[in-house]
Coordinates of C-alpha atoms in Angstrom, one line a residue:
Chain A
X1 CA -60.7 -214.2 11.2
X2 CA -59.9 -215.7 14.5
X3 CA -63.1 -216.9 16.0
X4 CA -64.3 -219.0 18.9
X5 CA -67.1 -221.6 19.1
X6 CA -69.9 -220.5 21.4
X7 CA -72.7 -222.9 22.4
X8 CA -76.3 -221.9 22.1
X9 CA -76.8 -221.7 25.9
X10 CA -73.8 -219.5 26.2
X11 CA -75.1 -217.2 23.5
X12 CA -78.5 -216.9 25.2
X13 CA -76.7 -216.0 28.4
X14 CA -74.6 -213.3 26.8
X15 CA -77.6 -211.9 24.9
X16 CA -79.7 -211.7 28.0
X17 CA -76.9 -210.0 29.8
X18 CA -76.5 -207.4 27.1
X19 CA -80.2 -206.7 27.2
X20 CA -79.8 -205.7 30.8
X21 CA -76.7 -203.6 30.1
X22 CA -74.5 -206.1 31.9
X23 CA -71.8 -207.9 30.0
X24 CA -70.0 -211.1 30.9
X25 CA -66.9 -209.2 32.1
X26 CA -68.9 -206.7 34.1
X27 CA -68.8 -203.9 31.6
X28 CA -71.7 -201.7 30.4
X29 CA -72.7 -201.7 26.7
X30 CA -70.6 -198.6 25.9
X31 CA -67.4 -199.4 27.9
X32 CA -64.1 -200.3 26.5
X33 CA -61.9 -203.0 28.1
X34 CA -58.7 -202.0 29.9
X35 CA -56.2 -200.5 27.5
X36 CA -52.5 -200.3 27.7
X37 CA -50.7 -197.9 25.3
X38 CA -47.0 -197.6 25.0
X39 CA -45.2 -195.5 22.4
X40 CA -41.6 -195.5 21.2
X41 CA -41.2 -199.3 21.6
X42 CA -39.1 -200.1 18.5
X43 CA -35.9 -198.0 18.1
X44 CA -35.5 -198.6 14.4
X45 CA -38.7 -196.9 13.4
X46 CA -39.5 -193.2 13.1
X47 CA -42.5 -193.7 15.3
X48 CA -44.0 -196.8 17.0
X49 CA -46.7 -197.8 19.5
X50 CA -48.0 -200.9 21.1
X51 CA -51.6 -201.1 22.2
X52 CA -53.2 -203.9 24.2
X53 CA -57.0 -203.9 24.4
X54 CA -58.0 -206.8 26.6
X55 CA -56.0 -209.6 25.1
X56 CA -55.7 -208.0 21.6
X57 CA -52.1 -206.9 21.1
X58 CA -51.2 -204.6 18.2
X59 CA -47.8 -203.2 17.3
X60 CA -47.5 -200.4 14.9
X61 CA -44.3 -199.1 13.3
X62 CA -44.1 -196.0 11.1
X63 CA -41.2 -195.5 8.8
X64 CA -40.7 -192.4 6.7
X65 CA -39.1 -192.7 3.3
X66 CA -38.6 -190.2 0.5
X67 CA -40.7 -191.0 -2.6
X68 CA -42.3 -189.4 -5.6
X69 CA -45.6 -187.6 -5.1
X70 CA -48.6 -189.0 -6.9
X71 CA -49.3 -187.4 -10.3
X72 CA -52.7 -186.0 -9.4
X73 CA -51.6 -184.4 -6.2
X74 CA -48.0 -183.2 -6.7
X75 CA -48.0 -181.1 -3.5
X76 CA -48.9 -183.9 -1.1
X77 CA -47.1 -186.9 0.5
X78 CA -49.0 -190.1 1.2
X79 CA -49.5 -192.9 3.6
X80 CA -49.2 -196.6 2.9
X81 CA -50.8 -199.1 5.2
X82 CA -49.8 -202.7 5.6
X83 CA -51.3 -205.1 8.0
X84 CA -49.6 -208.4 8.8
X85 CA -51.3 -211.1 10.7
X86 CA -48.7 -213.0 12.6
X87 CA -49.1 -216.7 13.0
X88 CA -48.3 -216.2 16.7
X89 CA -51.8 -214.8 17.1
X90 CA -53.6 -217.9 15.8
X91 CA -52.4 -220.9 13.7
X92 CA -55.1 -220.0 11.1
X93 CA -52.8 -217.1 10.0
X94 CA -49.9 -219.4 9.1
X95 CA -48.6 -219.2 5.6
X96 CA -51.0 -217.1 3.6
X97 CA -53.9 -217.7 5.9
X98 CA -53.8 -214.2 7.3
X99 CA -53.5 -212.5 4.0
X100 CA -57.2 -212.1 3.4
X101 CA -57.8 -210.5 6.7
X102 CA -54.7 -208.3 6.3
X103 CA -55.8 -206.9 3.0
X104 CA -59.3 -206.3 4.4
X105 CA -57.9 -204.4 7.3
X106 CA -55.5 -202.3 5.3
X107 CA -58.1 -201.4 2.7
X108 CA -60.4 -200.2 5.5
X109 CA -57.5 -198.1 6.9
X110 CA -57.0 -196.5 3.4
X111 CA -60.7 -195.5 3.5
X112 CA -60.5 -194.1 7.0
X113 CA -57.7 -191.8 5.9
X114 CA -59.3 -191.0 2.5
X115 CA -60.1 -187.4 3.3
X116 CA -58.3 -184.1 3.5
X117 CA -58.3 -183.4 7.2
X118 CA -57.1 -186.5 9.0
X119 CA -53.5 -185.9 8.3
X120 CA -52.1 -182.7 6.6
X121 CA -50.6 -184.4 3.6
X122 CA -49.2 -181.2 2.3
X123 CA -46.9 -181.0 5.3
X124 CA -45.3 -184.2 3.9
X125 CA -44.3 -182.5 0.7
X126 CA -40.6 -181.7 0.2
X127 CA -40.5 -180.5 -3.3
X128 CA -43.8 -180.4 -5.3
X129 CA -43.9 -182.9 -8.1
X130 CA -40.5 -184.4 -7.3
X131 CA -40.1 -185.5 -3.7
X132 CA -42.3 -186.1 -0.8
X133 CA -42.4 -188.1 2.4
X134 CA -44.1 -191.5 2.2
X135 CA -45.2 -192.8 5.6
X136 CA -45.2 -196.6 5.7
X137 CA -47.6 -197.6 8.5
X138 CA -47.0 -201.3 9.3
X139 CA -49.4 -203.0 11.6
X140 CA -48.5 -206.3 13.3
X141 CA -51.2 -208.3 15.0
X142 CA -49.6 -210.1 17.9
X143 CA -52.7 -211.4 19.6
X144 CA -56.3 -211.4 18.5
X145 CA -59.1 -211.1 21.1
X146 CA -61.8 -209.3 19.2
X147 CA -62.2 -205.7 18.2
X148 CA -59.1 -205.5 16.1
X149 CA -60.2 -202.4 14.2
X150 CA -60.5 -200.2 17.2
X151 CA -57.2 -201.3 18.7
X152 CA -55.4 -200.8 15.4
X153 CA -56.7 -197.3 14.9
X154 CA -55.7 -196.3 18.4
X155 CA -52.3 -197.8 17.9
X156 CA -51.9 -195.9 14.6
X157 CA -52.9 -192.6 16.2
X158 CA -50.3 -193.2 19.0
X159 CA -47.6 -194.2 16.5
X160 CA -48.2 -191.2 14.3
X161 CA -48.1 -189.0 17.4
X162 CA -44.8 -190.5 18.2
X163 CA -43.5 -190.1 14.6
X164 CA -40.6 -187.7 14.1
X165 CA -39.6 -187.0 10.5
X166 CA -36.1 -185.7 10.0
X167 CA -35.9 -182.1 8.6
X168 CA -34.5 -181.8 5.1
X169 CA -33.4 -178.8 3.2
X170 CA -33.4 -178.3 -0.5
X171 CA -30.4 -176.5 -2.0
X172 CA -30.3 -175.4 -5.5
X173 CA -27.0 -175.1 -7.4
X174 CA -26.2 -172.7 -10.3
X175 CA -27.5 -175.0 -13.0
X176 CA -30.9 -175.4 -11.3
X177 CA -30.1 -178.9 -10.1
X178 CA -31.7 -179.7 -6.7
X179 CA -30.1 -181.5 -3.9
X180 CA -31.7 -182.8 -0.7
X181 CA -29.7 -182.2 2.5
X182 CA -30.5 -184.0 5.7
X183 CA -30.0 -182.0 8.9
X184 CA -26.9 -183.1 10.9
X185 CA -28.8 -182.9 14.2
X186 CA -30.7 -186.1 14.7
X187 CA -33.1 -184.3 17.1
X188 CA -34.0 -181.7 14.4
X189 CA -37.3 -183.2 13.5
X190 CA -40.8 -182.4 12.3
X191 CA -43.9 -183.7 14.2
X192 CA -47.2 -184.6 12.7
X193 CA -50.4 -183.0 13.8
X194 CA -52.5 -186.0 14.8
X195 CA -55.4 -184.1 16.3
X196 CA -57.7 -185.0 13.4
X197 CA -56.7 -188.6 13.1
X198 CA -59.9 -190.6 13.5
X199 CA -60.4 -193.5 15.9
X200 CA -62.5 -196.5 14.8
X201 CA -65.5 -197.5 16.9
X202 CA -67.0 -200.9 16.1
X203 CA -70.5 -201.5 17.3
X204 CA -71.8 -205.1 17.4
X205 CA -75.5 -205.6 17.3
X206 CA -76.3 -208.2 20.0
X207 CA -80.0 -208.9 20.3
X208 CA -81.9 -205.6 20.3
X209 CA -78.9 -203.6 21.6
X210 CA -75.4 -202.8 20.4
X211 CA -72.2 -203.1 22.3
X212 CA -68.9 -201.3 22.0
X213 CA -65.6 -203.3 22.0
X214 CA -67.0 -206.8 21.7
X215 CA -65.0 -209.8 22.8
X216 CA -64.7 -212.8 20.5
X217 CA -67.6 -214.5 22.5
X218 CA -69.8 -211.5 22.0
X219 CA -68.9 -211.2 18.4
X220 CA -70.0 -214.8 17.9
X221 CA -73.5 -213.8 19.2
X222 CA -73.9 -210.9 16.7
X223 CA -74.8 -211.2 13.1
X224 CA -74.0 -207.6 12.0
X225 CA -71.7 -204.9 13.2
X226 CA -71.1 -201.3 12.2
X227 CA -67.7 -199.8 11.9
X228 CA -67.4 -196.0 12.3
X229 CA -64.3 -193.9 12.1
X230 CA -64.8 -190.8 14.2
X231 CA -62.6 -187.7 14.7
X232 CA -62.3 -185.7 17.8
X233 CA -64.9 -183.2 16.4
X234 CA -67.4 -186.0 15.8
X235 CA -67.0 -186.1 12.1
X236 CA -67.4 -189.5 10.5
X237 CA -64.7 -190.5 8.0
X238 CA -65.6 -194.1 7.3
X239 CA -68.6 -196.3 7.8
X240 CA -68.8 -200.0 7.0
X241 CA -71.4 -202.7 7.8
X242 CA -69.7 -206.0 8.6
X243 CA -70.9 -209.5 9.1
X244 CA -73.6 -211.6 7.4
X245 CA -76.7 -209.9 8.7
X246 CA -78.6 -206.8 7.8
X247 CA -79.5 -203.8 9.9
X248 CA -82.7 -201.8 10.4
X249 CA -82.5 -198.2 9.2
X250 CA -83.6 -197.1 12.7
X251 CA -80.8 -199.0 14.4
X252 CA -78.2 -197.6 12.0
X253 CA -79.0 -194.1 13.1
X254 CA -78.9 -195.2 16.7
X255 CA -75.6 -196.9 16.3
X256 CA -74.1 -193.9 14.4
X257 CA -75.1 -191.7 17.3
X258 CA -73.6 -194.0 19.9
X259 CA -70.5 -194.4 17.8
X260 CA -70.1 -190.7 17.5
X261 CA -70.5 -190.2 21.2
X262 CA -68.1 -193.0 22.2
X263 CA -65.6 -192.0 19.6
X264 CA -65.6 -188.3 20.6
X265 CA -65.1 -189.4 24.3
X266 CA -62.2 -191.6 23.3
X267 CA -60.0 -188.9 21.8
X268 CA -59.4 -186.5 24.7
X269 CA -58.1 -189.0 27.2
X270 CA -56.0 -190.6 24.5
X271 CA -54.3 -187.4 23.6
X272 CA -53.8 -186.5 27.3
X273 CA -52.2 -189.9 27.9
X274 CA -49.9 -189.6 24.9
X275 CA -48.8 -186.1 26.0
X276 CA -48.3 -187.2 29.6
X277 CA -46.2 -190.2 28.5
X278 CA -44.1 -188.0 26.4
X279 CA -43.6 -185.6 29.2
X280 CA -42.1 -188.3 31.4
X281 CA -39.1 -188.5 29.0
X282 CA -36.5 -191.0 30.1
X283 CA -38.2 -191.6 33.5
X284 CA -41.1 -193.5 32.1
X285 CA -41.6 -197.1 33.1
X286 CA -41.2 -199.4 30.2
X287 CA -43.9 -202.0 29.9
X288 CA -42.6 -204.0 26.9
X289 CA -44.0 -207.1 25.5
X290 CA -44.1 -209.3 28.6
X291 CA -46.7 -208.5 31.1
Chain B
X1 CA -39.7 -212.9 -21.8
X2 CA -36.6 -211.6 -23.7
X3 CA -36.8 -207.9 -24.4
X4 CA -35.9 -206.4 -27.7
X5 CA -32.9 -204.2 -26.9
X6 CA -32.9 -202.6 -30.4
X7 CA -36.2 -201.1 -29.9
X8 CA -36.6 -197.7 -28.3
X9 CA -38.3 -198.4 -25.1
X10 CA -40.8 -196.1 -23.5
X11 CA -40.7 -194.9 -20.0
X12 CA -41.2 -197.4 -17.2
X13 CA -44.2 -195.5 -15.9
X14 CA -46.7 -193.7 -18.1
X15 CA -49.9 -191.9 -17.5
X16 CA -52.9 -191.0 -19.6
X17 CA -52.8 -187.4 -20.6
X18 CA -56.5 -187.1 -19.7
X19 CA -55.5 -187.3 -16.1
X20 CA -53.9 -183.9 -16.3
X21 CA -57.0 -182.0 -17.5
X22 CA -58.0 -179.3 -15.1
X23 CA -60.9 -180.6 -12.9
X24 CA -64.2 -179.5 -14.2
X25 CA -65.6 -177.0 -11.6
X26 CA -69.0 -176.9 -13.1
X27 CA -69.8 -180.5 -12.4
X28 CA -71.8 -180.0 -9.2
X29 CA -74.4 -177.7 -10.7
X30 CA -77.8 -179.2 -11.1
X31 CA -78.3 -178.0 -14.7
X32 CA -75.1 -179.6 -15.8
X33 CA -76.3 -183.1 -14.9
X34 CA -77.0 -184.8 -18.2
X35 CA -80.5 -184.5 -19.5
X36 CA -82.9 -183.1 -16.9
X37 CA -81.7 -185.2 -14.1
X38 CA -82.2 -183.6 -10.7
X39 CA -79.9 -184.1 -7.6
X40 CA -82.0 -186.9 -6.2
X41 CA -82.7 -188.7 -9.4
X42 CA -81.0 -192.0 -10.3
X43 CA -80.0 -192.7 -13.9
X44 CA -82.5 -194.8 -15.7
X45 CA -81.2 -198.4 -15.7
X46 CA -81.4 -201.2 -18.2
X47 CA -81.3 -204.8 -16.8
X48 CA -81.5 -208.1 -18.6
X49 CA -81.1 -211.7 -17.4
X50 CA -79.6 -214.8 -18.9
X51 CA -77.1 -213.5 -21.4
X52 CA -74.3 -215.8 -20.5
X53 CA -75.4 -219.2 -21.8
X54 CA -72.9 -221.3 -19.8
X55 CA -73.6 -219.8 -16.5
X56 CA -76.4 -220.9 -14.1
X57 CA -77.6 -217.3 -14.0
X58 CA -76.4 -214.1 -15.4
X59 CA -77.3 -210.4 -15.7
X60 CA -76.3 -207.3 -17.6
X61 CA -76.9 -203.9 -16.2
X62 CA -76.5 -200.5 -17.7
X63 CA -76.9 -197.2 -15.9
X64 CA -75.8 -194.3 -18.1
X65 CA -72.4 -195.3 -19.2
X66 CA -71.8 -197.7 -16.3
X67 CA -72.0 -201.2 -17.8
X68 CA -71.7 -204.3 -15.7
X69 CA -72.0 -208.0 -16.5
X70 CA -72.4 -210.6 -13.8
X71 CA -72.6 -214.4 -13.9
X72 CA -73.4 -216.9 -11.2
X73 CA -72.1 -220.4 -11.1
X74 CA -73.1 -223.0 -8.5
X75 CA -74.1 -224.1 -6.0
X76 CA -71.3 -226.6 -6.1
X77 CA -69.3 -228.5 -3.4
X78 CA -67.0 -226.2 -1.4
X79 CA -63.3 -226.3 -2.1
X80 CA -62.2 -225.4 1.3
X81 CA -62.5 -228.4 3.7
X82 CA -61.0 -226.7 6.7
X83 CA -64.0 -224.4 7.0
X84 CA -65.5 -224.9 10.5
X85 CA -69.0 -223.7 9.6
X86 CA -70.2 -226.2 7.1
X87 CA -73.9 -225.8 8.0
X88 CA -74.4 -222.9 5.6
X89 CA -73.0 -222.2 2.2
X90 CA -70.7 -219.4 1.3
X91 CA -70.6 -216.8 -1.4
X92 CA -67.4 -216.3 -3.4
X93 CA -66.9 -213.2 -5.5
X94 CA -64.6 -212.3 -8.2
X95 CA -64.9 -208.6 -9.0
X96 CA -63.0 -207.3 -12.0
X97 CA -62.7 -204.0 -13.6
X98 CA -61.8 -204.5 -17.2
X99 CA -58.4 -202.9 -17.9
X100 CA -60.1 -200.4 -20.3
X101 CA -63.0 -199.7 -18.1
X102 CA -61.6 -196.7 -16.2
X103 CA -59.9 -193.5 -17.3
X104 CA -56.6 -195.0 -16.3
X105 CA -55.7 -198.3 -17.7
X106 CA -55.8 -201.1 -15.1
X107 CA -54.0 -204.4 -14.8
X108 CA -55.4 -207.7 -15.6
X109 CA -54.7 -209.2 -12.3
X110 CA -57.0 -208.4 -9.4
X111 CA -55.8 -205.3 -7.6
X112 CA -56.5 -204.1 -4.1
X113 CA -59.4 -202.0 -5.1
X114 CA -61.1 -205.0 -6.8
X115 CA -60.5 -207.2 -3.8
X116 CA -62.0 -204.5 -1.6
X117 CA -65.1 -204.3 -3.9
X118 CA -65.4 -208.1 -3.8
X119 CA -65.5 -208.1 0.0
X120 CA -68.0 -205.2 0.0
X121 CA -70.2 -207.0 -2.6
X122 CA -70.3 -210.3 -0.5
X123 CA -71.1 -208.4 2.6
X124 CA -74.0 -206.6 0.9
X125 CA -75.4 -209.7 -0.8
X126 CA -75.1 -212.2 2.0
X127 CA -78.1 -211.1 4.1
X128 CA -80.3 -211.5 1.1
X129 CA -79.4 -215.1 0.2
X130 CA -80.8 -218.1 2.1
X131 CA -77.3 -219.6 2.6
X132 CA -78.6 -222.2 5.1
X133 CA -80.3 -223.9 2.2
X134 CA -76.9 -224.7 0.7
X135 CA -74.8 -226.6 3.3
X136 CA -71.3 -227.5 2.3
X137 CA -71.5 -225.6 -1.0
X138 CA -70.3 -222.4 -2.5
X139 CA -71.9 -220.0 -4.9
X140 CA -69.6 -218.2 -7.3
X141 CA -70.4 -214.7 -8.4
X142 CA -68.3 -213.2 -11.2
X143 CA -68.6 -209.5 -11.9
X144 CA -66.9 -207.6 -14.7
X145 CA -67.2 -203.9 -15.0
X146 CA -67.1 -203.1 -18.7
X147 CA -67.3 -199.4 -18.4
X148 CA -66.9 -197.4 -15.2
X149 CA -68.9 -194.3 -15.1
X150 CA -69.4 -194.1 -11.3
X151 CA -71.4 -195.9 -8.7
X152 CA -70.0 -199.3 -9.7
X153 CA -70.4 -201.0 -6.3
X154 CA -74.1 -200.1 -6.0
X155 CA -74.9 -201.2 -9.6
X156 CA -72.8 -204.4 -9.1
X157 CA -74.9 -205.2 -6.1
X158 CA -78.1 -204.8 -8.0
X159 CA -76.7 -206.7 -11.0
X160 CA -75.4 -209.6 -8.9
X161 CA -78.7 -210.0 -7.1
X162 CA -80.5 -210.2 -10.4
X163 CA -78.0 -212.8 -11.6
X164 CA -78.5 -214.8 -8.3
X165 CA -82.2 -214.7 -8.8
X166 CA -81.8 -215.8 -12.4
X167 CA -79.7 -218.7 -11.3
X168 CA -82.6 -219.9 -9.1
X169 CA -80.7 -219.4 -5.8
X170 CA -83.1 -219.1 -2.9
X171 CA -83.2 -215.6 -1.6
X172 CA -85.2 -213.7 1.0
X173 CA -85.3 -210.6 -1.2
X174 CA -83.4 -209.0 -4.0
X175 CA -80.7 -206.6 -3.0
X176 CA -80.6 -203.1 -4.5
X177 CA -77.8 -200.7 -4.4
X178 CA -77.5 -196.9 -4.5
X179 CA -74.6 -194.5 -4.2
X180 CA -74.6 -190.9 -3.1
X181 CA -71.9 -188.3 -3.4
X182 CA -72.1 -185.6 -0.7
X183 CA -70.5 -182.3 -1.5
X184 CA -71.0 -179.7 1.2
X185 CA -74.8 -179.4 1.6
X186 CA -75.6 -180.8 -1.8
X187 CA -75.9 -184.4 -2.5
X188 CA -75.9 -186.1 -5.8
X189 CA -77.6 -189.5 -6.1
X190 CA -76.1 -192.1 -8.4
X191 CA -73.1 -190.0 -9.4
X192 CA -71.2 -190.4 -12.6
X193 CA -67.5 -191.0 -12.5
X194 CA -66.7 -187.3 -12.9
X195 CA -69.2 -186.4 -10.1
X196 CA -67.8 -189.1 -7.9
X197 CA -64.2 -188.1 -8.0
X198 CA -64.4 -184.5 -9.3
X199 CA -63.8 -181.6 -6.9
X200 CA -62.9 -184.0 -4.2
X201 CA -59.2 -183.9 -5.0
X202 CA -59.1 -180.2 -5.2
X203 CA -61.5 -179.2 -2.5
X204 CA -60.7 -178.9 1.2
X205 CA -64.3 -178.2 2.1
X206 CA -66.3 -179.9 4.8
X207 CA -68.8 -182.7 4.4
X208 CA -67.2 -184.4 1.4
X209 CA -68.1 -188.0 1.1
X210 CA -69.4 -191.0 -0.7
X211 CA -72.1 -193.4 0.7
X212 CA -73.2 -196.7 -0.8
X213 CA -76.2 -198.4 0.6
X214 CA -77.5 -201.9 -0.2
X215 CA -81.2 -202.5 0.6
X216 CA -83.5 -205.4 0.9
X217 CA -86.6 -203.5 -0.3
X218 CA -89.4 -205.8 1.1
X219 CA -87.9 -206.0 4.5
X220 CA -86.7 -202.5 4.5
X221 CA -83.4 -203.7 5.9
X222 CA -80.0 -202.2 5.1
X223 CA -77.7 -205.1 4.1
X224 CA -74.7 -203.1 3.2
X225 CA -73.3 -199.7 4.1
X226 CA -70.0 -198.3 2.9
X227 CA -69.0 -194.7 3.3
X228 CA -65.7 -192.7 3.2
X229 CA -64.7 -189.1 3.1
X230 CA -65.6 -186.9 6.0
X231 CA -69.2 -186.2 7.0
X232 CA -71.2 -185.0 10.0
X233 CA -73.3 -187.6 11.7
X234 CA -76.6 -186.0 10.7
X235 CA -75.5 -185.7 7.1
X236 CA -74.6 -189.3 7.1
X237 CA -78.0 -190.4 8.5
X238 CA -79.7 -188.2 5.9
X239 CA -77.6 -189.6 3.1
X240 CA -78.5 -193.2 4.1
X241 CA -82.2 -192.3 3.9
X242 CA -81.7 -190.6 0.5
X243 CA -79.9 -193.7 -0.8
X244 CA -82.7 -195.9 0.4
X245 CA -85.2 -193.9 -1.6
X246 CA -82.9 -194.2 -4.6
X247 CA -82.9 -198.0 -4.2
X248 CA -86.7 -198.2 -4.2
X249 CA -86.7 -196.4 -7.5
X250 CA -84.8 -199.2 -9.1
X251 CA -87.1 -201.9 -7.9
X252 CA -89.7 -201.9 -10.7
X253 CA -87.0 -202.3 -13.4
X254 CA -85.4 -205.2 -11.5
X255 CA -88.8 -206.9 -11.1
X256 CA -89.6 -206.4 -14.7
X257 CA -86.3 -207.9 -15.8
X258 CA -86.8 -211.0 -13.6
X259 CA -90.4 -211.4 -14.7
X260 CA -89.3 -211.3 -18.3
X261 CA -86.6 -214.0 -17.7
X262 CA -89.0 -216.3 -16.0
X263 CA -91.6 -215.9 -18.8
X264 CA -89.0 -216.8 -21.3
X265 CA -87.8 -219.9 -19.4
X266 CA -91.4 -221.1 -18.8
X267 CA -93.7 -219.6 -21.4
X268 CA -97.3 -219.4 -20.2
X269 CA -99.3 -222.4 -21.5
X270 CA -101.7 -221.5 -24.3
X271 CA -105.1 -223.0 -24.1

């Protein structure tokens, strides 16, 4: 992963700061950096969103395609995740360099959504056992400045909120053959219920304390971090310890508690913001990629 | 490869008929766990070291029907020269599920699930290995699951740490793994494959999840934590504690296996 070199003196400075609840950029231990969210940025997708968190830039596009349901769950559609690490972000990602990180990120996303409540997969079913909607969630990393997981999960939630799936009707002819008809009206769409989509909160253990939304410098000071995917109700859908260090059982429960609190607090303003942006309609100010 | 056009070819995709069996609803009753195993009991494990003669260290572990073999090669000089951090060694892992190990036949090439398990295994083992003692070198860990009957990650962690110890790699502590399956208010420690996946697909209930913990028993530090599903925070914390207890139960067997291997390598001098 993209990383920076931090000298010992700098590490001590950062760790002492964290001990006193004061981080290098002036934040407290549980504060996120400034976040910019914009939805509907790519016209060719069914739903898209761009999130910048500090200098981390994530672009997510959702495409809906008709596929065949999985044999074990014939009445459900499914989601496919793919994370691409652009070489724009860091030269390390050139060629196949970003592949490892990309697979790691997408596998984590599958786990985050591996439950029955995050997305109502049954609403993606068109005809049980034959046709369903497959949502391809493609994540593109444009810039890496730490805390990719959190930024990606927020971008995915925003993109799924923005997703509009065309309405289809199934007509049956006399011989029992089925035909799928697409609605003529391009605005005749179904929306997804994204209320239960979890957000990821990554907590980095720095010294004796843990910080939310670590920058690359802070990450270099931490040996272990805990990733938690939290829904708006405070349910935890995925946990993962990352990094080369180990954690005390005591600090795991502390971090889970913080993660739950921070994650829960993240959802309400995010949904408000998304609804507000949508309410603006054509009047909204486009931010785009150049800021 | 040229295909035989004369031959009647089967469908492009095929599935095992076993997959379409109705899920066994009785699985989550205590009495139905094989033998007299209670909810919080781990399956008795069997562990042996030094079975692969070519490897620096190796281990075989059996827990119920889950059978795992692991071999360790190295330390040897690292292949990647571009690595910035040369001061400490790195672990490489190749985690494979044998094609016949699961209910559904798998492919020979490493799939996404196996890569994910490799990453999880490295993350869990790394805190236990004194990597700073092996600068500029890599240690290769190869894991093959011969039969998958649940809790493969947890048992692979235990098996790999025995193999590392058998290879004489310096370690702070052995790493023990334990999995737990949460289903509503009941939790099943060290689930079998049926318990692990059963009911989950059909049920829309709350508190469904799977937790895997890797523990350094002497330091009482958690070196790996992986969970998915959907759980309340208090259930999760409780599950981690239960898993840690489960890990401690494996410790005597692991110690015994290592002791046996050491005695065989250097038999006590007879006077």
